[in-house]
mmCIF file with all atom_site columns, C-alpha atoms in Angstrom:
data_model
loop_
_atom_site.group_PDB
_atom_site.id
_atom_site.type_symbol
_atom_site.label_atom_id
_atom_site.label_alt_id
_atom_site.label_comp_id
_atom_site.label_asym_id
_atom_site.label_entity_id
_atom_site.label_seq_id
_atom_site.pdbx_PDB_ins_code
_atom_site.Cartn_x
_atom_site.Cartn_y
_atom_site.Cartn_z
_atom_site.occupancy
_atom_site.B_iso_or_equiv
_atom_site.pdbx_formal_charge
_atom_site.auth_seq_id
_atom_site.auth_comp_id
_atom_site.auth_asym_id
_atom_site.auth_atom_id
_atom_site.pdbx_PDB_model_num
ATOM 1   C CA . ASP A 1 1   ? -3.935  3.081   15.503  1.00 89.00 ? 211 ASP A CA 1
ATOM 2   C CA . ILE A 1 2   ? -1.154  5.281   14.715  1.00 94.00 ? 212 ILE A CA 1
ATOM 3   C CA . GLN A 1 3   ? -2.358  8.296   12.451  1.00 96.00 ? 213 GLN A CA 1
ATOM 4   C CA . MET A 1 4   ? 0.107   9.539   9.836   1.00 97.00 ? 214 MET A CA 1
ATOM 5   C CA . THR A 1 5   ? -0.305  13.152  8.547   1.00 97.00 ? 215 THR A CA 1
ATOM 6   C CA . GLN A 1 6   ? 1.094   14.352  5.452   1.00 98.00 ? 216 GLN A CA 1
ATOM 7   C CA . SER A 1 7   ? 1.710   17.696  4.233   1.00 97.00 ? 217 SER A CA 1
ATOM 8   C CA . PRO A 1 8   ? 0.907   19.334  1.978   1.00 97.00 ? 218 PRO A CA 1
ATOM 9   C CA . SER A 1 9   ? -1.802  17.562  0.509   1.00 97.00 ? 219 SER A CA 1
ATOM 10  C CA . SER A 1 10  ? -0.983  18.702  -2.782  1.00 97.00 ? 220 SER A CA 1
ATOM 11  C CA . LEU A 1 11  ? 1.786   20.808  -4.577  1.00 97.00 ? 221 LEU A CA 1
ATOM 12  C CA . SER A 1 12  ? 2.667   22.336  -7.929  1.00 98.00 ? 222 SER A CA 1
ATOM 13  C CA . ALA A 1 13  ? 6.193   22.299  -9.128  1.00 97.00 ? 223 ALA A CA 1
ATOM 14  C CA . SER A 1 14  ? 8.494   22.773  -11.951 1.00 97.00 ? 224 SER A CA 1
ATOM 15  C CA . VAL A 1 15  ? 10.925  20.428  -13.763 1.00 98.00 ? 225 VAL A CA 1
ATOM 16  C CA . GLY A 1 16  ? 14.298  20.604  -11.891 1.00 97.00 ? 226 GLY A CA 1
ATOM 17  C CA . ASP A 1 17  ? 12.749  21.733  -8.421  1.00 98.00 ? 227 ASP A CA 1
ATOM 18  C CA . ARG A 1 18  ? 13.573  20.249  -5.436  1.00 98.00 ? 228 ARG A CA 1
ATOM 19  C CA . VAL A 1 19  ? 10.389  19.082  -3.666  1.00 98.00 ? 229 VAL A CA 1
ATOM 20  C CA . THR A 1 20  ? 9.757   18.126  0.016   1.00 98.00 ? 230 THR A CA 1
ATOM 21  C CA . ILE A 1 21  ? 6.860   15.984  1.513   1.00 98.00 ? 231 ILE A CA 1
ATOM 22  C CA . THR A 1 22  ? 6.597   15.737  5.238   1.00 98.00 ? 232 THR A CA 1
ATOM 23  C CA . CYS A 1 23  ? 4.978   12.777  7.231   1.00 98.00 ? 233 CYS A CA 1
ATOM 24  C CA . ARG A 1 24  ? 4.090   13.112  10.706  1.00 98.00 ? 234 ARG A CA 1
ATOM 25  C CA . ALA A 1 25  ? 3.358   10.148  13.129  1.00 98.00 ? 235 ALA A CA 1
ATOM 26  C CA . SER A 1 26  ? 0.983   10.412  16.250  1.00 97.00 ? 236 SER A CA 1
ATOM 27  C CA . GLN A 1 27  ? 3.450   8.595   18.276  1.00 97.00 ? 237 GLN A CA 1
ATOM 28  C CA . THR A 1 28  ? 6.943   7.540   17.748  1.00 97.00 ? 238 THR A CA 1
ATOM 29  C CA . ILE A 1 29  ? 7.428   4.880   15.223  1.00 96.00 ? 239 ILE A CA 1
ATOM 30  C CA . SER A 1 30  ? 11.184  4.713   15.113  1.00 94.00 ? 240 SER A CA 1
ATOM 31  C CA . ASN A 1 31  ? 12.342  4.233   11.608  1.00 94.00 ? 241 ASN A CA 1
ATOM 32  C CA . TYR A 1 32  ? 9.290   1.818   10.741  1.00 96.00 ? 242 TYR A CA 1
ATOM 33  C CA . LEU A 1 33  ? 8.393   4.177   7.927   1.00 97.00 ? 243 LEU A CA 1
ATOM 34  C CA . ASN A 1 34  ? 8.014   3.756   3.973   1.00 98.00 ? 244 ASN A CA 1
ATOM 35  C CA . TRP A 1 35  ? 7.299   5.899   1.126   1.00 98.00 ? 245 TRP A CA 1
ATOM 36  C CA . TYR A 1 36  ? 5.096   4.930   -2.143  1.00 98.00 ? 246 TYR A CA 1
ATOM 37  C CA . GLN A 1 37  ? 4.642   6.605   -5.391  1.00 98.00 ? 247 GLN A CA 1
ATOM 38  C CA . HIS A 1 38  ? 1.275   6.050   -7.067  1.00 97.00 ? 248 HIS A CA 1
ATOM 39  C CA . LYS A 1 39  ? 0.099   6.826   -10.474 1.00 96.00 ? 249 LYS A CA 1
ATOM 40  C CA . PRO A 1 40  ? -3.432  6.558   -11.657 1.00 92.00 ? 250 PRO A CA 1
ATOM 41  C CA . GLY A 1 41  ? -4.398  3.353   -12.980 1.00 91.00 ? 251 GLY A CA 1
ATOM 42  C CA . ARG A 1 42  ? -1.156  1.868   -11.942 1.00 94.00 ? 252 ARG A CA 1
ATOM 43  C CA . ALA A 1 43  ? 0.230   -0.186  -9.286  1.00 95.00 ? 253 ALA A CA 1
ATOM 44  C CA . PRO A 1 44  ? 1.580   1.740   -6.356  1.00 96.00 ? 254 PRO A CA 1
ATOM 45  C CA . LYS A 1 45  ? 5.568   1.655   -6.200  1.00 97.00 ? 255 LYS A CA 1
ATOM 46  C CA . LEU A 1 46  ? 7.890   1.293   -3.264  1.00 98.00 ? 256 LEU A CA 1
ATOM 47  C CA . LEU A 1 47  ? 10.361  4.083   -3.123  1.00 98.00 ? 257 LEU A CA 1
ATOM 48  C CA . ILE A 1 48  ? 11.810  4.312   0.269   1.00 97.00 ? 258 ILE A CA 1
ATOM 49  C CA . TYR A 1 49  ? 11.933  1.481   3.037   1.00 97.00 ? 259 TYR A CA 1
ATOM 50  C CA . ALA A 1 50  ? 12.938  1.715   6.861   1.00 96.00 ? 260 ALA A CA 1
ATOM 51  C CA . ALA A 1 51  ? 12.759  5.664   6.577   1.00 97.00 ? 261 ALA A CA 1
ATOM 52  C CA . SER A 1 52  ? 15.988  6.209   4.446   1.00 97.00 ? 262 SER A CA 1
ATOM 53  C CA . ASN A 1 53  ? 16.871  3.081   2.310   1.00 96.00 ? 263 ASN A CA 1
ATOM 54  C CA . LEU A 1 54  ? 16.126  3.380   -1.622  1.00 97.00 ? 264 LEU A CA 1
ATOM 55  C CA . GLN A 1 55  ? 14.296  0.451   -2.912  1.00 96.00 ? 265 GLN A CA 1
ATOM 56  C CA . ASN A 1 56  ? 16.090  -1.131  -5.899  1.00 95.00 ? 266 ASN A CA 1
ATOM 57  C CA . GLY A 1 57  ? 15.737  0.438   -9.329  1.00 96.00 ? 267 GLY A CA 1
ATOM 58  C CA . VAL A 1 58  ? 14.446  3.855   -7.846  1.00 98.00 ? 268 VAL A CA 1
ATOM 59  C CA . PRO A 1 59  ? 16.148  6.901   -9.004  1.00 98.00 ? 269 PRO A CA 1
ATOM 60  C CA . SER A 1 60  ? 18.806  8.337   -6.744  1.00 98.00 ? 270 SER A CA 1
ATOM 61  C CA . ARG A 1 61  ? 16.786  11.748  -6.799  1.00 98.00 ? 271 ARG A CA 1
ATOM 62  C CA . PHE A 1 62  ? 14.544  10.380  -4.309  1.00 98.00 ? 272 PHE A CA 1
ATOM 63  C CA . SER A 1 63  ? 15.546  10.328  -0.854  1.00 98.00 ? 273 SER A CA 1
ATOM 64  C CA . GLY A 1 64  ? 14.174  9.976   2.504   1.00 98.00 ? 274 GLY A CA 1
ATOM 65  C CA . SER A 1 65  ? 15.106  10.907  6.149   1.00 98.00 ? 275 SER A CA 1
ATOM 66  C CA . GLY A 1 66  ? 13.683  11.007  9.683   1.00 97.00 ? 276 GLY A CA 1
ATOM 67  C CA . SER A 1 67  ? 13.223  9.011   12.566  1.00 97.00 ? 277 SER A CA 1
ATOM 68  C CA . GLY A 1 68  ? 10.741  9.130   15.712  1.00 97.00 ? 278 GLY A CA 1
ATOM 69  C CA . THR A 1 69  ? 7.771   11.018  14.639  1.00 98.00 ? 279 THR A CA 1
ATOM 70  C CA . ASP A 1 70  ? 8.786   13.329  11.745  1.00 98.00 ? 280 ASP A CA 1
ATOM 71  C CA . PHE A 1 71  ? 9.932   12.039  8.441   1.00 98.00 ? 281 PHE A CA 1
ATOM 72  C CA . THR A 1 72  ? 10.654  13.683  4.865   1.00 98.00 ? 282 THR A CA 1
ATOM 73  C CA . LEU A 1 73  ? 10.485  12.478  1.081   1.00 98.00 ? 283 LEU A CA 1
ATOM 74  C CA . THR A 1 74  ? 12.680  14.612  -1.047  1.00 98.00 ? 284 THR A CA 1
ATOM 75  C CA . ILE A 1 75  ? 12.866  14.759  -4.618  1.00 98.00 ? 285 ILE A CA 1
ATOM 76  C CA . THR A 1 76  ? 16.167  16.472  -5.463  1.00 96.00 ? 286 THR A CA 1
ATOM 77  C CA . SER A 1 77  ? 15.397  17.394  -9.236  1.00 95.00 ? 287 SER A CA 1
ATOM 78  C CA . LEU A 1 78  ? 11.570  17.042  -10.115 1.00 98.00 ? 288 LEU A CA 1
ATOM 79  C CA . GLN A 1 79  ? 11.249  15.092  -13.417 1.00 98.00 ? 289 GLN A CA 1
ATOM 80  C CA . PRO A 1 80  ? 8.008   14.998  -15.701 1.00 97.00 ? 290 PRO A CA 1
ATOM 81  C CA . GLU A 1 81  ? 7.326   11.305  -14.738 1.00 97.00 ? 291 GLU A CA 1
ATOM 82  C CA . ASP A 1 82  ? 7.259   12.388  -10.951 1.00 98.00 ? 292 ASP A CA 1
ATOM 83  C CA . SER A 1 83  ? 3.849   13.578  -11.173 1.00 98.00 ? 293 SER A CA 1
ATOM 84  C CA . ALA A 1 84  ? 1.988   11.160  -8.954  1.00 98.00 ? 294 ALA A CA 1
ATOM 85  C CA . THR A 1 85  ? 0.354   10.700  -5.296  1.00 98.00 ? 295 THR A CA 1
ATOM 86  C CA . TYR A 1 86  ? 2.952   9.877   -2.657  1.00 98.00 ? 296 TYR A CA 1
ATOM 87  C CA . TYR A 1 87  ? 2.048   7.918   0.559   1.00 98.00 ? 297 TYR A CA 1
ATOM 88  C CA . CYS A 1 88  ? 3.923   7.403   3.533   1.00 98.00 ? 298 CYS A CA 1
ATOM 89  C CA . GLN A 1 89  ? 3.135   4.071   5.702   1.00 97.00 ? 299 GLN A CA 1
ATOM 90  C CA . GLN A 1 90  ? 4.154   3.039   9.181   1.00 97.00 ? 300 GLN A CA 1
ATOM 91  C CA . SER A 1 91  ? 4.887   -0.718  10.198  1.00 94.00 ? 301 SER A CA 1
ATOM 92  C CA . TYR A 1 92  ? 5.443   0.011   13.932  1.00 94.00 ? 302 TYR A CA 1
ATOM 93  C CA . SER A 1 93  ? 1.926   -1.276  14.656  1.00 91.00 ? 303 SER A CA 1
ATOM 94  C CA . ILE A 1 94  ? -1.231  -1.851  12.904  1.00 89.00 ? 304 ILE A CA 1
ATOM 95  C CA . LEU A 1 95  ? -0.105  -0.779  9.316   1.00 92.00 ? 305 LEU A CA 1
ATOM 96  C CA . THR A 1 96  ? -1.652  2.780   8.316   1.00 95.00 ? 306 THR A CA 1
ATOM 97  C CA . PHE A 1 97  ? -0.846  4.898   5.502   1.00 97.00 ? 307 PHE A CA 1
ATOM 98  C CA . GLY A 1 98  ? -0.831  8.691   5.239   1.00 97.00 ? 308 GLY A CA 1
ATOM 99  C CA . GLY A 1 99  ? -3.441  10.727  3.321   1.00 96.00 ? 309 GLY A CA 1
ATOM 100 C CA . GLY A 1 100 ? -1.185  11.143  0.389   1.00 97.00 ? 310 GLY A CA 1
ATOM 101 C CA . THR A 1 101 ? 0.527   14.422  -1.390  1.00 98.00 ? 311 THR A CA 1
ATOM 102 C CA . LYS A 1 102 ? -0.342  14.889  -4.937  1.00 97.00 ? 312 LYS A CA 1
ATOM 103 C CA . VAL A 1 103 ? 2.410   16.468  -6.867  1.00 98.00 ? 313 VAL A CA 1
ATOM 104 C CA . HIS A 1 104 ? 1.758   18.377  -10.251 1.00 97.00 ? 314 HIS A CA 1
ATOM 105 C CA . ILE A 1 105 ? 4.323   19.447  -12.672 1.00 96.00 ? 315 ILE A CA 1
ATOM 106 C CA . LYS A 1 106 ? 3.800   23.303  -13.812 1.00 95.00 ? 316 LYS A CA 1
ATOM 107 C CA . GLU B 2 1   ? 8.984   -10.645 -14.203 1.00 95.00 ? 159 GLU B CA 1
ATOM 108 C CA . VAL B 2 2   ? 6.894   -10.306 -10.988 1.00 95.00 ? 160 VAL B CA 1
ATOM 109 C CA . ARG B 2 3   ? 3.073   -9.848  -11.792 1.00 97.00 ? 161 ARG B CA 1
ATOM 110 C CA . LEU B 2 4   ? 0.037   -9.773  -9.597  1.00 98.00 ? 162 LEU B CA 1
ATOM 111 C CA . VAL B 2 5   ? -3.317  -9.905  -11.336 1.00 98.00 ? 163 VAL B CA 1
ATOM 112 C CA . GLU B 2 6   ? -6.466  -9.124  -9.510  1.00 98.00 ? 164 GLU B CA 1
ATOM 113 C CA . SER B 2 7   ? -9.924  -9.959  -10.579 1.00 98.00 ? 165 SER B CA 1
ATOM 114 C CA . GLY B 2 8   ? -13.402 -10.266 -9.198  1.00 98.00 ? 166 GLY B CA 1
ATOM 115 C CA . GLY B 2 9   ? -14.320 -6.716  -8.757  1.00 98.00 ? 167 GLY B CA 1
ATOM 116 C CA . GLY B 2 10  ? -17.676 -5.372  -9.983  1.00 98.00 ? 168 GLY B CA 1
ATOM 117 C CA . LEU B 2 11  ? -20.954 -3.683  -9.027  1.00 98.00 ? 169 LEU B CA 1
ATOM 118 C CA . VAL B 2 12  ? -22.690 -5.005  -6.044  1.00 98.00 ? 170 VAL B CA 1
ATOM 119 C CA . LYS B 2 13  ? -25.840 -4.078  -3.884  1.00 98.00 ? 171 LYS B CA 1
ATOM 120 C CA . PRO B 2 14  ? -25.134 -2.840  -0.412  1.00 98.00 ? 172 PRO B CA 1
ATOM 121 C CA . GLY B 2 15  ? -25.344 -6.152  1.951   1.00 97.00 ? 173 GLY B CA 1
ATOM 122 C CA . GLY B 2 16  ? -24.076 -8.097  -0.994  1.00 98.00 ? 174 GLY B CA 1
ATOM 123 C CA . SER B 2 17  ? -20.772 -10.354 -1.268  1.00 98.00 ? 175 SER B CA 1
ATOM 124 C CA . LEU B 2 18  ? -17.968 -10.530 -3.482  1.00 98.00 ? 176 LEU B CA 1
ATOM 125 C CA . ARG B 2 19  ? -14.892 -12.334 -3.744  1.00 98.00 ? 177 ARG B CA 1
ATOM 126 C CA . LEU B 2 20  ? -11.639 -11.163 -5.193  1.00 98.00 ? 178 LEU B CA 1
ATOM 127 C CA . SER B 2 21  ? -8.879  -13.183 -6.577  1.00 98.00 ? 179 SER B CA 1
ATOM 128 C CA . CYS B 2 22  ? -5.094  -12.459 -7.116  1.00 98.00 ? 180 CYS B CA 1
ATOM 129 C CA . THR B 2 23  ? -2.804  -14.617 -9.292  1.00 98.00 ? 181 THR B CA 1
ATOM 130 C CA . ALA B 2 24  ? 0.833   -14.087 -8.677  1.00 98.00 ? 182 ALA B CA 1
ATOM 131 C CA . SER B 2 25  ? 3.880   -14.965 -10.731 1.00 98.00 ? 183 SER B CA 1
ATOM 132 C CA . GLY B 2 26  ? 7.474   -14.183 -10.896 1.00 97.00 ? 184 GLY B CA 1
ATOM 133 C CA . PHE B 2 27  ? 8.483   -14.688 -7.525  1.00 97.00 ? 185 PHE B CA 1
ATOM 134 C CA . SER B 2 28  ? 8.030   -17.349 -4.655  1.00 97.00 ? 186 SER B CA 1
ATOM 135 C CA . PHE B 2 29  ? 4.304   -16.850 -3.576  1.00 98.00 ? 187 PHE B CA 1
ATOM 136 C CA . SER B 2 30  ? 4.519   -19.904 -1.158  1.00 97.00 ? 188 SER B CA 1
ATOM 137 C CA . THR B 2 31  ? 6.862   -18.192 0.908   1.00 97.00 ? 189 THR B CA 1
ATOM 138 C CA . SER B 2 32  ? 5.633   -14.786 0.674   1.00 97.00 ? 190 SER B CA 1
ATOM 139 C CA . ASN B 2 33  ? 3.516   -12.955 3.134   1.00 97.00 ? 191 ASN B CA 1
ATOM 140 C CA . MET B 2 34  ? 0.224   -11.424 1.229   1.00 98.00 ? 192 MET B CA 1
ATOM 141 C CA . ASN B 2 35  ? -2.037  -8.497  1.712   1.00 98.00 ? 193 ASN B CA 1
ATOM 142 C CA . TRP B 2 36  ? -5.143  -6.539  0.660   1.00 98.00 ? 194 TRP B CA 1
ATOM 143 C CA . VAL B 2 37  ? -4.820  -2.989  0.613   1.00 98.00 ? 195 VAL B CA 1
ATOM 144 C CA . ARG B 2 38  ? -7.625  -0.529  -1.129  1.00 98.00 ? 196 ARG B CA 1
ATOM 145 C CA . LEU B 2 39  ? -7.957  2.901   -2.107  1.00 97.00 ? 197 LEU B CA 1
ATOM 146 C CA . ALA B 2 40  ? -11.310 4.649   -1.951  1.00 96.00 ? 198 ALA B CA 1
ATOM 147 C CA . PRO B 2 41  ? -12.409 7.458   -4.046  1.00 94.00 ? 199 PRO B CA 1
ATOM 148 C CA . GLY B 2 42  ? -10.939 10.677  -2.580  1.00 91.00 ? 200 GLY B CA 1
ATOM 149 C CA . LYS B 2 43  ? -9.250  9.062   0.011   1.00 93.00 ? 201 LYS B CA 1
ATOM 150 C CA . GLY B 2 44  ? -5.818  7.461   0.873   1.00 93.00 ? 202 GLY B CA 1
ATOM 151 C CA . LEU B 2 45  ? -4.491  3.893   0.980   1.00 95.00 ? 203 LEU B CA 1
ATOM 152 C CA . GLU B 2 46  ? -5.918  1.424   3.670   1.00 96.00 ? 204 GLU B CA 1
ATOM 153 C CA . TRP B 2 47  ? -4.645  -1.776  4.442   1.00 96.00 ? 205 TRP B CA 1
ATOM 154 C CA . VAL B 2 48  ? -7.423  -4.462  4.573   1.00 97.00 ? 206 VAL B CA 1
ATOM 155 C CA . SER B 2 49  ? -5.767  -7.708  5.476   1.00 97.00 ? 207 SER B CA 1
ATOM 156 C CA . SER B 2 50  ? -2.704  -9.912  5.995   1.00 97.00 ? 208 SER B CA 1
ATOM 157 C CA . ILE B 2 51  ? -2.082  -13.536 5.629   1.00 98.00 ? 209 ILE B CA 1
ATOM 158 C CA . THR B 2 52  ? 1.338   -15.230 6.198   1.00 97.00 ? 210 THR B CA 1
ATOM 159 C CA . ASP B 2 53  ? 3.021   -17.871 3.905   1.00 96.00 ? 211 ASP B CA 1
ATOM 160 C CA . SER B 2 54  ? 1.504   -20.852 5.276   1.00 97.00 ? 212 SER B CA 1
ATOM 161 C CA . SER B 2 55  ? -1.782  -19.025 6.481   1.00 96.00 ? 213 SER B CA 1
ATOM 162 C CA . SER B 2 56  ? -0.751  -19.399 10.005  1.00 97.00 ? 214 SER B CA 1
ATOM 163 C CA . TYR B 2 57  ? -1.534  -15.981 10.864  1.00 97.00 ? 215 TYR B CA 1
ATOM 164 C CA . ILE B 2 58  ? -4.095  -13.552 9.626   1.00 97.00 ? 216 ILE B CA 1
ATOM 165 C CA . TYR B 2 59  ? -4.982  -10.132 10.329  1.00 95.00 ? 217 TYR B CA 1
ATOM 166 C CA . TYR B 2 60  ? -7.741  -7.425  9.445   1.00 96.00 ? 218 TYR B CA 1
ATOM 167 C CA . ALA B 2 61  ? -8.183  -4.124  9.852   1.00 95.00 ? 219 ALA B CA 1
ATOM 168 C CA . ASP B 2 62  ? -10.892 -3.208  12.546  1.00 93.00 ? 220 ASP B CA 1
ATOM 169 C CA . SER B 2 63  ? -13.607 -2.036  9.956   1.00 91.00 ? 221 SER B CA 1
ATOM 170 C CA . MET B 2 64  ? -13.228 -5.303  7.960   1.00 93.00 ? 222 MET B CA 1
ATOM 171 C CA . LYS B 2 65  ? -13.408 -7.917  10.830  1.00 93.00 ? 223 LYS B CA 1
ATOM 172 C CA . GLY B 2 66  ? -16.348 -10.260 10.853  1.00 94.00 ? 224 GLY B CA 1
ATOM 173 C CA . ARG B 2 67  ? -17.022 -9.250  7.231   1.00 97.00 ? 225 ARG B CA 1
ATOM 174 C CA . PHE B 2 68  ? -14.040 -10.116 5.038   1.00 98.00 ? 226 PHE B CA 1
ATOM 175 C CA . THR B 2 69  ? -12.161 -13.128 4.993   1.00 98.00 ? 227 THR B CA 1
ATOM 176 C CA . ILE B 2 70  ? -8.607  -13.566 3.447   1.00 98.00 ? 228 ILE B CA 1
ATOM 177 C CA . SER B 2 71  ? -7.395  -16.802 2.139   1.00 98.00 ? 229 SER B CA 1
ATOM 178 C CA . ARG B 2 72  ? -4.866  -18.249 -0.095  1.00 98.00 ? 230 ARG B CA 1
ATOM 179 C CA . ASP B 2 73  ? -4.079  -21.414 -2.360  1.00 98.00 ? 231 ASP B CA 1
ATOM 180 C CA . ASN B 2 74  ? -0.332  -21.895 -2.650  1.00 98.00 ? 232 ASN B CA 1
ATOM 181 C CA . ALA B 2 75  ? -0.656  -24.484 -5.153  1.00 98.00 ? 233 ALA B CA 1
ATOM 182 C CA . LYS B 2 76  ? -2.498  -22.245 -7.420  1.00 98.00 ? 234 LYS B CA 1
ATOM 183 C CA . ASN B 2 77  ? -0.357  -19.246 -6.728  1.00 98.00 ? 235 ASN B CA 1
ATOM 184 C CA . SER B 2 78  ? -3.689  -17.368 -5.581  1.00 98.00 ? 236 SER B CA 1
ATOM 185 C CA . LEU B 2 79  ? -4.640  -14.898 -2.768  1.00 98.00 ? 237 LEU B CA 1
ATOM 186 C CA . TYR B 2 80  ? -8.506  -14.482 -2.092  1.00 98.00 ? 238 TYR B CA 1
ATOM 187 C CA . LEU B 2 81  ? -10.744 -11.950 -0.325  1.00 98.00 ? 239 LEU B CA 1
ATOM 188 C CA . GLN B 2 82  ? -14.333 -13.059 0.626   1.00 98.00 ? 240 GLN B CA 1
ATOM 189 C CA . MET B 2 83  ? -16.290 -9.919  1.129   1.00 98.00 ? 241 MET B CA 1
ATOM 190 C CA . ASN B 2 84  ? -19.438 -10.010 2.829   1.00 98.00 ? 242 ASN B CA 1
ATOM 191 C CA . SER B 2 85  ? -22.052 -7.578  4.020   1.00 97.00 ? 243 SER B CA 1
ATOM 192 C CA . LEU B 2 86  ? -20.811 -4.798  1.681   1.00 98.00 ? 244 LEU B CA 1
ATOM 193 C CA . ARG B 2 87  ? -21.268 -1.100  2.643   1.00 97.00 ? 245 ARG B CA 1
ATOM 194 C CA . ALA B 2 88  ? -21.204 1.783   0.286   1.00 97.00 ? 246 ALA B CA 1
ATOM 195 C CA . GLU B 2 89  ? -17.910 2.594   1.875   1.00 96.00 ? 247 GLU B CA 1
ATOM 196 C CA . ASP B 2 90  ? -16.326 -0.530  0.867   1.00 98.00 ? 248 ASP B CA 1
ATOM 197 C CA . THR B 2 91  ? -16.349 1.080   -2.527  1.00 98.00 ? 249 THR B CA 1
ATOM 198 C CA . ALA B 2 92  ? -12.645 1.040   -3.649  1.00 98.00 ? 250 ALA B CA 1
ATOM 199 C CA . VAL B 2 93  ? -9.927  -0.151  -5.814  1.00 98.00 ? 251 VAL B CA 1
ATOM 200 C CA . TYR B 2 94  ? -8.599  -3.039  -4.187  1.00 98.00 ? 252 TYR B CA 1
ATOM 201 C CA . TYR B 2 95  ? -5.115  -4.075  -4.381  1.00 98.00 ? 253 TYR B CA 1
ATOM 202 C CA . CYS B 2 96  ? -2.939  -7.463  -3.977  1.00 98.00 ? 254 CYS B CA 1
ATOM 203 C CA . ALA B 2 97  ? 0.379   -6.707  -2.531  1.00 98.00 ? 255 ALA B CA 1
ATOM 204 C CA . ARG B 2 98  ? 3.225   -8.714  -1.099  1.00 97.00 ? 256 ARG B CA 1
ATOM 205 C CA . ASN B 2 99  ? 4.916   -7.479  1.899   1.00 93.00 ? 257 ASN B CA 1
ATOM 206 C CA . ASP B 2 100 ? 8.749   -8.021  2.847   1.00 94.00 ? 258 ASP B CA 1
ATOM 207 C CA . TYR B 2 101 ? 10.605  -7.359  5.944   1.00 90.00 ? 259 TYR B CA 1
ATOM 208 C CA . ARG B 2 102 ? 13.958  -5.429  6.117   1.00 89.00 ? 260 ARG B CA 1
ATOM 209 C CA . MET B 2 103 ? 15.943  -3.326  8.362   1.00 85.00 ? 261 MET B CA 1
ATOM 210 C CA . SER B 2 104 ? 12.966  -3.847  10.948  1.00 81.00 ? 262 SER B CA 1
ATOM 211 C CA . SER B 2 105 ? 10.418  -2.357  8.574   1.00 89.00 ? 263 SER B CA 1
ATOM 212 C CA . TYR B 2 106 ? 7.555   -4.135  6.870   1.00 92.00 ? 264 TYR B CA 1
ATOM 213 C CA . PHE B 2 107 ? 6.625   -2.838  3.429   1.00 96.00 ? 265 PHE B CA 1
ATOM 214 C CA . PHE B 2 108 ? 4.654   -3.709  0.319   1.00 97.00 ? 266 PHE B CA 1
ATOM 215 C CA . ASP B 2 109 ? 7.227   -4.185  -2.432  1.00 96.00 ? 267 ASP B CA 1
ATOM 216 C CA . TYR B 2 110 ? 5.086   -5.886  -5.178  1.00 96.00 ? 268 TYR B CA 1
ATOM 217 C CA . TRP B 2 111 ? 1.669   -4.664  -5.789  1.00 97.00 ? 269 TRP B CA 1
ATOM 218 C CA . GLY B 2 112 ? -1.258  -5.521  -8.620  1.00 96.00 ? 270 GLY B CA 1
ATOM 219 C CA . GLN B 2 113 ? -2.944  -2.974  -10.723 1.00 95.00 ? 271 GLN B CA 1
ATOM 220 C CA . GLY B 2 114 ? -5.970  -3.413  -8.876  1.00 97.00 ? 272 GLY B CA 1
ATOM 221 C CA . THR B 2 115 ? -9.796  -4.454  -9.165  1.00 98.00 ? 273 THR B CA 1
ATOM 222 C CA . LEU B 2 116 ? -12.595 -1.906  -8.622  1.00 98.00 ? 274 LEU B CA 1
ATOM 223 C CA . VAL B 2 117 ? -15.440 -2.840  -6.292  1.00 98.00 ? 275 VAL B CA 1
ATOM 224 C CA . THR B 2 118 ? -18.584 -0.531  -6.314  1.00 98.00 ? 276 THR B CA 1
ATOM 225 C CA . VAL B 2 119 ? -20.937 -0.944  -3.739  1.00 98.00 ? 277 VAL B CA 1
ATOM 226 C CA . SER B 2 120 ? -24.352 0.854   -4.762  1.00 97.00 ? 278 SER B CA 1
ATOM 227 C CA . SER B 2 121 ? -27.847 0.134   -5.063  1.00 96.00 ? 279 SER B CA 1
#
C-alpha cells in the first residue's frame, strides 16, 4: 500500500496567518491526491481534488499544489472556522489517507 | 440537500457482529459508488470498503477481508456493512461516503456524520 505522511501533525496559528500543510507519498501518485477537512462530530468535507482543484463551495483561501510525491495544502488567511483536522488521501492505488494535521487557532 | 445518515453502531463484545446501515437522500444513489470509511480513536481516516453502483465490483481493505461484507439496496437508497469477528481495533466511528471521479482522481464528496462502533468486553 502507498503510505501518506503528513507534516506537521499539529500546528497553532493566528487568525490571518498563512498556513501550509504537506503530504508526502511513499511512491509517485501523479496528481491523484485529495484534501479533506474534519471537525469533531461532523462529516468530513472535501476541499481539494486532483491535487489543485477547489471543490464547489470551498472558500478560495484554500489551495492545493504538488505532483508526484510531494503535495501542499495552503490556507492563505486562517479563519476561526478553519480549526479542524486536515487529511490528504491518495487514489493512485488502494485508497489511503495521511495521518492528519490538527490546526489550532491561537 | 444531500444527506447520508448512518445507524446501527453500538457496543459489542470481541468476536461479535454488528450491521451498519446508511440511508441516502438528495442525490442519485443508484448511480453512485459508495464506501465505508472509519476513524479510530487517536488515528487517521481509514478506507474500509467500496461498492459500485450496481454492486458489480466490491473492494475491501486487507484487514477487513473475510470479516466485513458491504452491500446495498438501491430500491431503499441504502448501504450496509455487515461486520463479523469484531476486534478491539475495529473500534471507530464509521462513515458512509459517496465517491466520485474527476480529472483522474477518486474522491469522497458526500459523507455522513458517522456511527460509533465500540468493541469491548
